[in-house]
Amino acid sequence: MIKDRTILFCLLLTMVGAVLFVVSYALGGDRLYEGLSLALAAAGLCGAFVGWAFWILPAEQVVDERSFVYAPSGRSAQDDTNASGRSAQDDRHIDAAGRAADAGTASITRNTLLTRMLYAALGFFGIAMVVPLRSLGPALGDSAWHTKWRKGMRLQREDGSFVRASDLNVNSVVTVFPEGDLGDAQAQTVLIRVPSLLSPTAEGFVAYSKVCTHAGCPVALYRAAAKQLMCPCHQSVFDVLDNGRVVSGPADHALPRLPIEVGADGYLRATGDFPSPVGPGFWERSS
Amino acid sequence: MIGRMVTWIDDRLGSTHFVNHALRKAFPDHWSFMLGEINMYSFIILVATGTFLAFFFDPNAAHTIYNGPYSLLDGTSVSHAYDSALKLSFEVNGGLLMRQVHHWTALIFVAGIIMHMGRIFFTGAFRKPREINWIIGIFLLMLAMFAGFTGYSMPDDLMSGTGLRIAVSILLSVPVIGAWAAVLLAGGVFPNPAVVLPRLFVVHVFVLPAAIAGLMALHLVVIWRQKHTQFPGPGRTERNVIGSPLYPKYMMKSLSLFAAILTVVFALGALVQINPVWIWGPYEPWQVISPAQPDWYVGWLEGALRLGPPVALHFFGHVIPSPFWMAVALPGLLFLLLLFWPWLEATVRNDRDYHNLLELPRQVPIRTAIGVAIFVFCLGLTLAGSSDVQARYVHIPITDITRFYQLFCLIAPIAAFWVTFAFCVELRARHGVSEAPRIRLRRNAEGGFDEEPVA
């Protein structure tokens, strides 16, 4: 049992090494500790495999006949099959009737403490190997919840000019960005002037996130007659007069509406960020 | 659970018989048969760590200002390639570890190939019917060296830029096509980083790994088909192969080798600094480091360039410059000799038979002696490749060290040949020519084989 225990100890080392690696990675990543912990994990596996190979597996020998060099016309080993499905030059075991072979296979497939620990250690090691992919990018943080819109920012057109209330006629549509962040994908906003009679706001200005809440395409089509925004990708339709409510199509939540006002200087200004995350849904999005 | 999955797959592929047969394949137990696996596992580690690095490396020669934690270079104008090499070393979590593991594994990869080749050569495993795998193996060695060099050259640091400059000078020395090829491949007679860096990236990341993976697969298919050789021993004949079954015994041994390699390269990556490109600094064509030496497997070419005679051949208004002899002709001849060795030896020994039983090195003194002589010759060249580093430590003038290695490379191989030859002859006399009953296989009219004893 000392042999089993040694192997178990090695597998434990692998798990400890894998955990240490994840910890040192999470703590900011020092080359020394990351490398040594992975080396420890690999060394544990090495010890376990060596122990397994020489202590647990039977010392069996198989004899392969060289079928191809001597076969008349290039028949391969797996072609040499007779009716019973066994190979004509089936491996002959030097040991007693191949029982050792069965014992060896069973030592890996049977559900013992040792095999369970082996699979667990391999799992730990595999996870440790995948963890560094975390280096590919920044953490989610609050990037999905906020855009660059802030209170008081003017609305900037693609050409860099700022939108004044007097610029837009009724039924005009213009794509705008937060002041100073021209072209920001997440903050793109569509500004519409609707007849003020129908409008929920003074002077008929409404602004919505231009990112479709279904699959993220720009909501680029405005149906002036129906006062609806439509996404050309999957035909989700949003009601401009009713807080971006979904009228039809596959989108499952309303377009977020940007709060705006007409400033004293005549420029349109945001009064804050979108009240809810823009764009398509995701796991952490609560509303 | 596993059993049900196996049944599910077998119902659809009818693969159980083949798999059962394959899993019982005999693998000889001698340790030297595992040398080749070092390379297979090294390659896997190289692909994995290289993939990680490729996510962060930018093979762009355009200049940018480095801003980062390495304060000595902060604010310096460097290429994007060098900038991204620094960033992935200092700012990407795990980046430096992966870079060092990648580099160390590359060194082990080439070393493993050469050790594996030594086993094949000194035991006569390249003889009929295994010439195909011998040739594939030689090409794998060349590809591995080339892969190492292209990877070394990519970060655009001072060492790699200097190495690239030398490589292009060697290319320039090739008769007829040299200058033309240099301009075509390197964007000028002086390597142009804007042309070379993206090409190195494509070659190092796409072309060479694909070629190595393909040839390695072919290598394995051929060995699977031909089955392993084996040393002579009880029960072992030309017509069988005895060893541990692939599953489960050999698999466990092999996996333990994989884990051992992982242990070594992660420990090296953690503890031993390799190719600190921030110390070399960014490549500027007018700067150079002294002393400097390349990665070990390029050392023999570097040494050859250092030892070579200053001889240029002038004729009909053309010139073959001196680098050609040592850096093109010499390695070219050496590789040609290796490639054709199986046929050379078969001709000299007048031996067209199949050979599945190996020879011990002492049983063929002349081959062993030639192999050792070539090894000593390359060892001398490799050591000469770091002559400037040695000069710094032993305080002997570099010209004397160069003279020493010139003499070493001329004399030592000959001495090594005779010593090895005498050793093998003596050992052979003590142990008898062969421990195993020798038979010769002859193909008969029906296409089968007849055995006849060898006198």
XYZ file of C-alpha atoms in Angstrom:
742
model
C 0.000 0.000 0.000
C 3.037 2.244 0.348
C 3.161 2.281 -3.450
C -0.458 3.386 -3.738
C 0.157 6.037 -1.133
C 3.213 7.337 -2.952
C 1.212 7.679 -6.154
C -1.637 9.347 -4.267
C 0.877 11.741 -2.745
C 2.233 12.579 -6.198
C -1.265 13.245 -7.516
C -1.924 15.462 -4.507
C 1.245 17.385 -5.361
C -0.165 17.930 -8.844
C -3.365 19.368 -7.405
C -1.447 21.538 -4.959
C 0.822 22.759 -7.767
C -2.148 23.546 -9.987
C -3.877 25.459 -7.193
C -0.672 27.331 -6.362
C -0.352 28.283 -10.002
C -3.867 29.664 -10.153
C -3.231 31.555 -6.910
C 0.066 33.038 -8.080
C -1.548 33.924 -11.397
C -4.439 35.610 -9.629
C -2.049 37.523 -7.372
C -0.597 39.295 -10.387
C 1.700 36.694 -11.845
C 5.319 36.362 -10.855
C 7.248 34.314 -13.409
C 9.124 32.493 -10.644
C 6.114 31.282 -8.665
C 3.995 30.576 -11.719
C 6.715 28.470 -13.301
C 7.678 26.624 -10.133
C 4.072 25.762 -9.264
C 3.476 24.385 -12.759
C 6.756 22.479 -12.522
C 5.549 21.023 -9.215
C 2.243 19.999 -10.794
C 4.012 18.370 -13.729
C 6.517 16.676 -11.429
C 3.638 15.175 -9.453
C 2.116 13.800 -12.640
C 5.506 12.465 -13.680
C 5.966 10.668 -10.368
C 2.451 9.229 -10.488
C 2.874 7.996 -14.056
C 6.236 6.422 -13.288
C 4.851 4.720 -10.183
C 1.832 3.538 -12.090
C 3.903 2.194 -14.962
C 6.362 0.250 -12.839
C 4.387 -0.692 -9.691
C 0.791 -1.127 -10.745
C 0.863 -2.221 -14.350
C 1.953 -5.826 -14.885
C 5.346 -6.368 -16.476
C 3.845 -7.992 -19.520
C 5.449 -8.408 -22.886
C 3.714 -8.689 -26.213
C 5.153 -10.134 -29.372
C 4.216 -8.551 -32.680
C 4.901 -10.551 -35.787
C 6.089 -8.380 -38.611
C 3.220 -8.947 -40.974
C 3.985 -6.451 -43.672
C 7.590 -7.134 -44.503
C 6.836 -10.791 -45.008
C 3.288 -10.711 -46.378
C 3.123 -11.637 -50.059
C 1.721 -8.382 -51.465
C 1.552 -5.560 -49.021
C -1.448 -6.627 -46.958
C -1.589 -4.659 -43.792
C -1.917 -6.036 -40.299
C -5.533 -5.046 -39.899
C -6.444 -6.694 -43.198
C -5.267 -10.036 -41.892
C -8.511 -10.803 -40.174
C -10.249 -14.142 -40.080
C -13.908 -14.914 -39.575
C -13.803 -14.598 -35.814
C -12.722 -10.987 -36.095
C -9.417 -11.704 -34.422
C -6.203 -10.830 -36.139
C -4.498 -13.686 -37.924
C -1.247 -12.676 -36.292
C -2.951 -11.826 -33.079
C -0.602 -10.695 -30.381
C 0.522 -13.634 -28.337
C 1.055 -12.824 -24.730
C 4.052 -14.275 -23.010
C 2.226 -14.032 -19.718
C -0.538 -16.379 -18.656
C -3.364 -16.109 -21.196
C -3.299 -12.357 -21.354
C -4.674 -11.922 -17.869
C -1.967 -9.467 -17.014
C -3.162 -7.305 -19.876
C -6.686 -7.269 -18.479
C -5.344 -6.445 -15.034
C -3.348 -3.557 -16.493
C -6.313 -2.113 -18.346
C -8.529 -2.561 -15.319
C -6.074 -0.620 -13.180
C -6.850 2.433 -15.307
C -10.540 1.957 -16.038
C -11.814 0.558 -12.742
C -13.299 3.109 -10.413
C -10.822 3.021 -7.546
C -9.591 5.808 -5.320
C -6.389 5.882 -7.343
C -8.081 6.272 -10.724
C -10.449 8.893 -9.397
C -7.496 10.819 -8.018
C -5.689 10.451 -11.355
C -8.592 11.949 -13.273
C -9.001 14.683 -10.674
C -5.296 15.558 -10.865
C -5.467 15.665 -14.669
C -8.488 17.927 -14.365
C -6.678 20.283 -11.994
C -3.668 20.347 -14.294
C -5.837 20.982 -17.349
C -7.586 23.893 -15.669
C -4.227 25.368 -14.645
C -3.128 25.148 -18.291
C -6.190 27.084 -19.456
C -6.063 29.813 -16.805
C -3.321 31.896 -18.544
C -5.778 32.627 -21.372
C -7.205 35.124 -18.904
C -4.225 37.295 -19.927
C -5.902 37.926 -23.268
C -7.951 40.840 -22.024
C -9.100 43.084 -19.221
C -11.720 42.009 -16.713
C -15.391 42.610 -17.481
C -15.511 45.299 -14.815
C -18.355 47.748 -15.344
C -17.565 48.195 -19.046
C -20.813 46.505 -20.088
C -22.988 48.754 -17.888
C -21.770 52.202 -18.829
C -21.058 54.216 -21.941
C -19.089 57.429 -22.225
C -22.174 59.645 -22.001
C -22.018 62.007 -19.031
C -24.179 64.837 -17.804
C -23.652 68.042 -19.751
C -21.936 66.494 -22.800
C -22.961 67.934 -26.143
C -24.063 65.677 -28.990
C -21.395 65.446 -31.683
C -22.112 64.414 -35.256
C -19.856 62.132 -37.321
C -18.352 65.212 -39.002
C -17.386 66.646 -35.619
C -20.022 69.366 -35.421
C -22.324 69.747 -32.431
C -26.084 69.514 -32.667
C -28.107 72.628 -31.902
C -31.843 72.488 -31.365
C -32.348 74.812 -34.296
C -30.435 72.497 -36.673
C -33.021 69.762 -36.960
C -36.359 69.798 -38.692
C -39.164 67.505 -37.621
C -38.545 63.901 -38.754
C -34.795 64.495 -39.026
C -32.540 61.655 -37.896
C -28.877 62.031 -37.025
C -26.238 59.734 -35.493
C -24.428 61.357 -32.588
C -21.614 60.564 -30.175
C -20.647 61.926 -26.771
C -18.585 65.098 -26.990
C -14.943 64.134 -27.542
C -15.553 60.426 -28.247
C -16.412 60.545 -31.892
C -16.936 57.042 -33.292
C -17.275 55.309 -29.925
C -19.064 52.067 -30.776
C -20.822 51.547 -27.485
C -22.012 55.136 -27.082
C -23.437 55.562 -30.602
C -26.806 57.220 -30.381
C -29.547 58.022 -32.844
C -31.162 61.459 -32.373
C -34.622 62.001 -33.820
C -36.892 65.031 -33.881
C -40.516 64.011 -33.779
C -43.500 66.382 -33.994
C -43.623 68.056 -30.589
C -47.322 67.297 -30.223
C -46.514 63.596 -30.017
C -43.284 64.032 -28.155
C -42.680 62.896 -24.608
C -40.094 65.676 -24.326
C -40.019 69.360 -24.987
C -39.386 70.379 -28.593
C -39.672 66.763 -29.809
C -36.055 65.615 -29.405
C -35.578 61.938 -28.510
C -32.314 59.987 -28.458
C -31.863 56.222 -28.337
C -28.889 53.924 -28.209
C -28.143 52.932 -31.813
C -27.054 49.442 -30.736
C -29.882 46.961 -31.303
C -30.842 45.098 -28.149
C -31.164 41.845 -30.109
C -27.810 41.146 -31.760
C -25.979 44.456 -31.644
C -26.386 45.811 -35.192
C -26.884 49.576 -35.671
C -30.586 50.438 -35.550
C -30.222 52.456 -38.726
C -33.667 52.589 -40.320
C -36.214 55.201 -39.209
C -39.778 54.887 -40.340
C -40.938 58.468 -39.983
C -44.599 57.774 -40.609
C -44.879 55.135 -37.885
C -42.298 56.807 -35.614
C -40.432 53.509 -35.389
C -36.759 52.541 -35.458
C -35.958 49.323 -37.271
C -32.844 47.203 -37.234
C -31.866 46.022 -40.735
C -30.213 42.815 -39.541
C -33.120 40.927 -37.989
C -35.969 43.414 -38.361
C -36.584 44.261 -34.731
C -38.832 47.323 -34.552
C -38.791 49.799 -31.659
C -41.343 52.470 -30.798
C -39.704 55.889 -30.659
C -42.653 57.448 -28.857
C -42.846 54.779 -26.158
C -39.394 54.556 -24.592
C -38.019 52.281 -27.302
C -40.521 49.524 -26.577
C -40.187 46.473 -28.868
C -43.044 46.561 -31.369
C -42.116 43.473 -33.328
C -39.155 41.277 -34.182
C -36.803 39.141 -32.104
C -35.428 41.808 -29.743
C -36.355 40.974 -26.150
C -35.937 44.343 -24.485
C -36.412 48.028 -25.243
C -33.801 50.345 -26.739
C -32.249 52.378 -23.895
C -33.124 56.029 -24.174
C -30.520 58.734 -23.615
C -31.765 61.560 -21.399
C -31.157 64.889 -23.160
C -32.141 68.528 -22.807
C -31.790 71.713 -24.785
C -29.144 73.801 -23.066
C -29.352 77.552 -22.478
C -26.882 78.048 -25.361
C -29.132 76.172 -27.782
C -26.927 73.042 -27.916
C -28.434 69.669 -27.111
C -26.803 68.109 -24.066
C -27.015 64.755 -22.325
C -28.281 64.865 -18.772
C -26.623 61.552 -17.919
C -25.681 58.104 -19.212
C -28.183 55.574 -20.538
C -30.297 54.316 -17.623
C -29.663 50.660 -18.553
C -26.889 48.727 -20.344
C -26.930 49.222 -24.117
C -26.864 46.457 -26.704
C -27.731 42.752 -26.597
C -28.433 40.857 -23.402
C -25.809 38.996 -21.382
C -25.660 36.854 -18.285
C -24.976 39.595 -15.757
C -27.458 42.072 -17.217
C -30.153 42.168 -14.585
C -32.793 44.356 -16.252
C -19.995 5.333 -18.966
C -16.704 5.024 -20.863
C -17.793 1.587 -22.043
C -21.063 2.980 -23.433
C -19.196 5.741 -25.274
C -16.813 3.192 -26.791
C -19.771 1.089 -27.941
C -21.458 4.168 -29.422
C -18.363 5.033 -31.439
C -17.767 1.437 -32.518
C -21.369 1.148 -33.747
C -20.631 3.994 -36.117
C -17.013 3.408 -37.108
C -16.486 -0.315 -36.613
C -13.202 0.641 -35.080
C -12.952 -1.653 -32.082
C -10.951 -4.358 -33.775
C -8.447 -1.907 -35.169
C -8.190 -0.018 -31.899
C -7.804 -3.198 -29.864
C -5.069 -4.291 -32.169
C -3.385 -0.907 -32.124
C -3.537 -0.650 -28.347
C -1.629 -3.920 -28.023
C 1.174 -2.773 -30.334
C 4.545 -3.812 -28.946
C 6.948 -1.034 -27.939
C 10.522 -2.121 -27.179
C 11.505 -1.338 -23.611
C 15.018 0.036 -24.128
C 15.240 3.622 -22.875
C 16.822 4.907 -26.043
C 13.574 4.246 -27.909
C 12.012 7.122 -25.979
C 14.428 9.769 -27.250
C 12.221 10.437 -30.253
C 9.240 11.065 -28.010
C 11.064 13.952 -26.367
C 10.667 15.733 -29.683
C 6.993 14.896 -30.116
C 6.201 16.257 -26.660
C 8.515 19.242 -27.085
C 6.679 20.087 -30.268
C 3.317 19.937 -28.475
C 4.632 22.287 -25.771
C 6.060 24.595 -28.445
C 2.739 24.809 -30.259
C 0.838 25.475 -27.017
C 3.193 28.148 -25.653
C 3.711 29.595 -29.140
C -0.030 29.999 -29.599
C -0.147 31.938 -26.350
C 2.711 34.198 -27.492
C 1.154 34.741 -30.929
C -1.871 36.324 -29.256
C 0.371 39.123 -28.009
C 3.238 39.458 -30.470
C 2.989 42.023 -33.267
C 5.459 41.453 -36.161
C 5.368 45.066 -37.229
C 8.570 46.963 -38.022
C 6.996 50.425 -37.786
C 8.312 52.442 -34.877
C 6.509 53.397 -31.716
C 7.542 54.823 -28.359
C 7.948 52.177 -25.674
C 6.127 53.115 -22.495
C 6.158 50.473 -19.815
C 7.533 49.147 -16.591
C 11.034 48.504 -17.968
C 12.235 51.993 -17.095
C 15.625 51.768 -18.851
C 13.868 51.734 -22.220
C 10.931 53.926 -21.270
C 10.429 56.574 -23.927
C 12.713 54.861 -26.462
C 11.661 54.621 -30.095
C 11.412 50.894 -30.923
C 9.604 48.717 -33.451
C 6.144 47.403 -32.627
C 7.674 43.916 -32.726
C 10.165 44.742 -29.990
C 7.563 46.764 -28.108
C 5.137 43.852 -28.075
C 7.937 41.459 -27.032
C 8.631 43.706 -24.029
C 4.951 44.128 -23.252
C 4.236 40.418 -23.348
C 7.262 39.854 -21.110
C 6.480 42.479 -18.479
C 2.810 43.343 -18.698
C 1.039 40.126 -19.717
C 0.422 37.831 -16.774
C 2.242 34.580 -17.538
C 3.819 36.093 -20.649
C 7.434 35.989 -19.547
C 7.026 32.447 -18.248
C 5.527 31.306 -21.566
C 8.266 33.058 -23.537
C 11.040 31.455 -21.517
C 9.368 28.028 -21.595
C 8.946 28.382 -25.380
C 12.619 29.224 -25.857
C 13.911 26.512 -23.524
C 11.673 23.919 -25.154
C 12.976 24.925 -28.582
C 16.528 24.240 -27.384
C 15.434 20.855 -26.027
C 13.540 20.110 -29.253
C 16.645 20.353 -31.425
C 18.774 18.547 -28.849
C 16.221 15.735 -28.656
C 16.183 15.346 -32.431
C 19.962 15.051 -32.529
C 20.020 12.516 -29.675
C 17.291 10.513 -31.405
C 19.265 10.652 -34.635
C 22.341 9.438 -32.775
C 20.423 6.389 -31.539
C 19.238 5.631 -35.073
C 22.676 6.149 -36.582
C 24.831 4.278 -34.093
C 22.558 1.222 -33.995
C 21.982 0.999 -37.745
C 18.232 1.562 -37.451
C 18.268 3.538 -40.708
C 18.988 0.422 -42.768
C 16.471 -1.098 -45.155
C 13.481 -0.837 -44.850
C 13.745 2.358 -42.772
C 15.487 4.753 -45.157
C 12.253 6.737 -45.606
C 12.036 7.641 -41.944
C 15.729 8.465 -41.849
C 15.226 11.049 -44.603
C 12.074 12.444 -42.974
C 14.059 12.735 -39.758
C 16.876 14.689 -41.412
C 14.340 17.097 -42.872
C 12.689 17.426 -39.460
C 16.073 18.369 -38.000
C 16.574 21.042 -40.640
C 13.037 22.373 -40.172
C 13.478 22.456 -36.389
C 16.713 24.444 -36.703
C 15.077 26.803 -39.150
C 12.042 27.180 -36.882
C 14.340 27.988 -33.978
C 16.232 30.577 -35.992
C 13.102 32.298 -37.325
C 11.643 32.468 -33.826
C 14.889 33.851 -32.457
C 14.891 36.515 -35.174
C 11.369 37.837 -34.666
C 11.537 40.037 -31.526
C 13.723 42.563 -33.411
C 16.173 42.840 -30.546
C 19.848 43.559 -31.106
C 20.884 39.868 -31.015
C 18.194 38.727 -33.416
C 18.831 41.584 -35.825
C 22.546 40.785 -35.889
C 21.787 37.108 -36.510
C 19.488 38.039 -39.361
C 22.161 40.284 -40.851
C 24.617 37.358 -40.802
C 22.041 35.006 -42.302
C 21.429 37.389 -45.197
C 25.194 37.718 -45.719
C 25.366 33.931 -45.991
C 22.517 34.001 -48.483
C 24.408 36.684 -50.437
C 27.426 34.393 -50.716
C 25.564 31.727 -52.685
C 26.857 31.623 -56.271
C 24.638 32.877 -59.115
C 21.404 33.397 -57.165
C 22.673 34.786 -53.831
C 22.233 38.535 -54.260
C 18.997 38.052 -56.157
C 17.585 35.741 -53.467
C 18.669 38.051 -50.659
C 16.816 40.988 -52.152
C 13.790 38.839 -52.898
C 13.548 37.282 -49.441
C 14.953 39.968 -47.161
C 13.833 43.069 -49.027
C 17.398 44.199 -49.757
C 21.047 43.259 -49.484
C 20.672 44.585 -45.952
C 17.648 42.924 -44.313
C 14.727 45.328 -44.344
C 12.743 44.821 -41.130
C 9.496 46.006 -42.705
C 9.766 43.138 -45.202
C 11.441 40.513 -43.045
C 9.524 40.647 -39.747
C 6.038 39.863 -41.116
C 7.528 37.125 -43.297
C 9.389 35.592 -40.380
C 6.106 35.575 -38.481
C 4.235 33.767 -41.271
C 7.056 31.266 -41.741
C 7.572 30.681 -38.012
C 3.903 30.538 -37.008
C 2.193 28.958 -40.015
C 4.563 27.349 -42.499
C 7.159 25.627 -40.328
C 4.821 24.234 -37.633
C 2.540 22.869 -40.362
C 5.496 21.293 -42.160
C 6.889 19.840 -38.939
C 3.488 18.496 -37.864
C 2.945 16.930 -41.285
C 6.358 15.289 -41.463
C 6.078 14.151 -37.852
C 2.735 12.489 -38.608
C 4.266 10.799 -41.647
C 7.234 9.718 -39.507
C 4.822 8.041 -37.072
C 2.715 6.442 -39.800
C 5.831 4.886 -41.291
C 7.104 3.570 -37.942
C 3.620 2.224 -37.185
C 3.572 0.393 -40.491
C 7.130 -0.917 -40.270
C 7.081 -1.527 -36.507
C 10.016 -0.801 -34.269
C 13.477 -2.206 -34.547
C 14.824 -3.998 -31.500
C 18.129 -4.905 -29.966
C 19.135 -8.576 -30.269
C 18.021 -10.654 -27.281
C 16.240 -13.810 -26.156
C 13.256 -14.520 -28.375
C 13.914 -11.493 -30.541
C 14.265 -12.226 -34.222
C 14.179 -10.367 -37.502
C 10.533 -11.377 -37.854
C 9.047 -10.178 -34.585
C 9.200 -7.292 -32.163
C 8.902 -7.768 -28.408
C 8.024 -5.095 -25.934
C 5.443 -3.520 -23.666
C 1.955 -3.058 -25.089
C 1.124 0.507 -26.069
C -1.847 0.456 -23.705
C -1.629 0.639 -20.789
C 2.056 0.089 -19.976
C 3.857 2.079 -22.616
C 1.301 4.864 -22.506
C 2.066 5.395 -18.829
C 5.804 5.404 -19.438
C 5.394 7.812 -22.299
C 3.110 10.142 -20.346
C 5.609 10.181 -17.513
C 8.193 11.369 -20.043
C 5.805 14.119 -21.143
C 5.284 15.166 -17.523
C 9.037 15.057 -16.927
C 9.660 17.379 -19.882
C 6.941 19.721 -18.634
C 8.593 19.724 -15.210
C 11.981 20.570 -16.667
C 10.837 23.330 -19.016
C 8.576 25.001 -16.446
C 11.355 24.884 -13.861
C 13.814 26.315 -16.402
C 11.288 28.932 -17.479
C 10.798 29.953 -13.869
C 14.411 29.866 -12.707
C 16.778 30.416 -15.612
C 16.573 33.572 -17.673
C 16.842 33.062 -21.414
C 17.174 35.610 -24.217
C 16.440 38.762 -22.154
C 15.701 40.973 -25.151
C 15.364 44.049 -22.926
C 19.042 43.744 -22.016
C 20.109 43.377 -25.665
C 18.047 46.433 -26.567
C 16.248 47.158 -29.839
C 18.011 46.317 -33.093
C 19.796 49.180 -34.755
C 21.914 48.207 -37.779
C 24.888 50.205 -36.476
C 24.934 48.564 -33.036
C 26.219 45.151 -31.930
C 26.817 43.194 -28.743
C 30.109 41.662 -27.666
C 30.572 38.965 -26.589
C 27.635 37.286 -28.304
C 26.681 33.752 -29.206
C 23.616 32.285 -30.915
C 21.319 29.534 -29.662
C 23.311 26.343 -29.275
C 22.119 24.591 -32.452
C 23.283 27.546 -34.581
C 26.634 27.523 -32.795
C 28.254 25.128 -35.279
C 27.428 27.448 -38.191
C 28.559 30.498 -36.240
C 31.742 28.640 -35.274
C 32.319 27.588 -38.879
C 32.093 31.238 -39.925
C 34.605 32.194 -37.239
C 37.099 29.463 -38.157
C 36.765 29.669 -41.915
C 39.705 30.687 -44.111
C 39.517 34.174 -45.675
C 39.339 32.709 -49.150
C 37.229 34.171 -51.931
C 37.208 32.525 -55.344
C 37.464 34.943 -58.292
C 36.780 33.859 -61.829
C 35.342 35.381 -65.028
C 34.505 38.582 -63.217
C 32.533 36.763 -60.539
C 33.306 35.975 -56.934
C 32.372 33.289 -54.443
C 32.943 34.971 -51.073
C 34.378 33.216 -48.047
C 31.131 32.702 -46.040
C 29.970 30.321 -48.753
C 32.507 27.608 -47.941
C 31.816 27.412 -44.235
C 28.149 28.355 -43.926
C 26.680 26.886 -47.130
C 29.006 24.306 -48.641
C 30.120 22.665 -45.388
C 26.671 22.191 -43.813
C 25.261 21.338 -47.217
C 27.795 18.548 -47.690
C 27.234 17.339 -44.131
C 23.477 17.100 -44.623
C 23.943 15.430 -48.006
C 26.259 12.887 -46.395
C 23.625 12.209 -43.725
C 20.798 11.973 -46.269
C 22.619 9.452 -48.419
C 24.266 7.548 -45.587
C 21.891 4.546 -45.748
C 22.704 3.973 -49.416
C 26.368 4.724 -48.921
C 26.627 2.142 -46.199
C 24.525 -0.429 -48.055
C 26.808 -0.061 -51.073
C 30.021 -0.274 -49.110
C 28.822 -3.299 -47.129
C 27.082 -4.786 -50.169
C 24.040 -5.280 -47.984
C 20.555 -5.208 -49.530
C 18.825 -7.212 -46.784
C 16.001 -6.245 -44.492
C 17.172 -5.372 -41.003
C 14.909 -5.292 -37.987
C 17.497 -6.295 -35.391
C 19.771 -3.459 -34.368
C 23.529 -3.493 -34.276
C 25.412 -2.397 -31.194
C 27.803 0.483 -31.893
C 30.816 -1.750 -31.274
C 29.645 -4.245 -33.862
C 30.273 -1.787 -36.706
C 33.475 0.014 -35.707
C 33.867 1.993 -38.917
C 30.378 3.505 -38.817
C 30.640 4.280 -35.123
C 34.065 5.843 -35.641
C 32.837 8.037 -38.521
C 29.811 9.087 -36.471
C 31.946 10.044 -33.496
C 34.364 11.923 -35.773
C 31.503 13.967 -37.266
C 30.174 14.596 -33.759
C 33.571 15.807 -32.525
C 33.961 18.000 -35.601
C 30.560 19.630 -34.993
C 31.356 19.908 -31.295
C 34.531 21.837 -32.166
C 32.585 24.156 -34.465
C 29.917 24.666 -31.803
C 32.484 25.509 -29.134
C 34.168 27.909 -31.560
C 30.757 29.566 -31.904
C 31.210 30.981 -28.408
C 34.950 31.672 -28.609
C 34.496 35.312 -27.596
C 32.595 34.325 -24.459
C 35.369 31.846 -23.599
C 38.045 34.458 -24.226
C 36.391 36.692 -21.667
C 36.487 33.967 -19.011
C 39.907 32.382 -19.622
C 41.759 35.589 -20.563
C 43.390 34.125 -23.659
C 43.500 36.291 -26.806
C 40.608 35.511 -29.132
C 42.975 34.899 -32.046
C 44.724 32.124 -30.105
C 41.393 30.537 -29.250
C 40.353 30.663 -32.898
C 43.659 29.032 -33.900
C 43.078 26.351 -31.275
C 39.641 25.488 -32.611
C 40.902 25.491 -36.188
C 43.461 22.877 -35.203
C 40.907 21.074 -33.038
C 38.452 20.732 -35.923
C 41.195 19.386 -38.199
C 42.909 17.026 -35.771
C 40.387 15.978 -33.135
C 37.942 14.273 -35.544
C 40.751 12.135 -36.941
C 41.966 11.264 -33.452
C 38.390 10.545 -32.364
C 37.953 8.290 -35.372
C 40.970 6.146 -34.538
C 40.315 5.988 -30.803
C 36.671 5.003 -31.365
C 37.640 2.493 -34.001
C 40.219 0.858 -31.754
C 37.749 0.839 -28.853
C 35.029 -0.841 -30.896
C 37.395 -3.442 -32.287
C 38.619 -4.250 -28.789
C 35.084 -4.445 -27.382
C 33.934 -6.557 -30.272
C 36.783 -8.967 -29.712
C 35.863 -9.279 -26.035
C 32.137 -9.728 -26.527
C 32.092 -11.685 -29.737
C 30.682 -10.318 -32.932
C 27.053 -10.893 -32.076
C 25.017 -12.343 -29.266
C 22.067 -13.208 -31.477
C 21.797 -15.935 -34.094
C 22.078 -14.119 -37.395
C 19.872 -14.879 -40.327
C 19.569 -13.319 -43.706
C 16.181 -12.746 -45.345
C 15.852 -13.276 -49.051
C 12.793 -12.427 -51.077
C 11.616 -15.496 -52.997
C 9.783 -15.901 -56.266
C 6.370 -15.925 -54.561
C 7.057 -12.578 -52.940
C 7.543 -14.127 -49.499
C 10.761 -14.394 -47.578
C 13.212 -17.216 -46.985
C 15.567 -17.293 -44.038
C 19.104 -18.430 -44.424
C 21.715 -18.523 -41.686
C 24.646 -16.192 -41.953
C 27.990 -17.913 -41.698
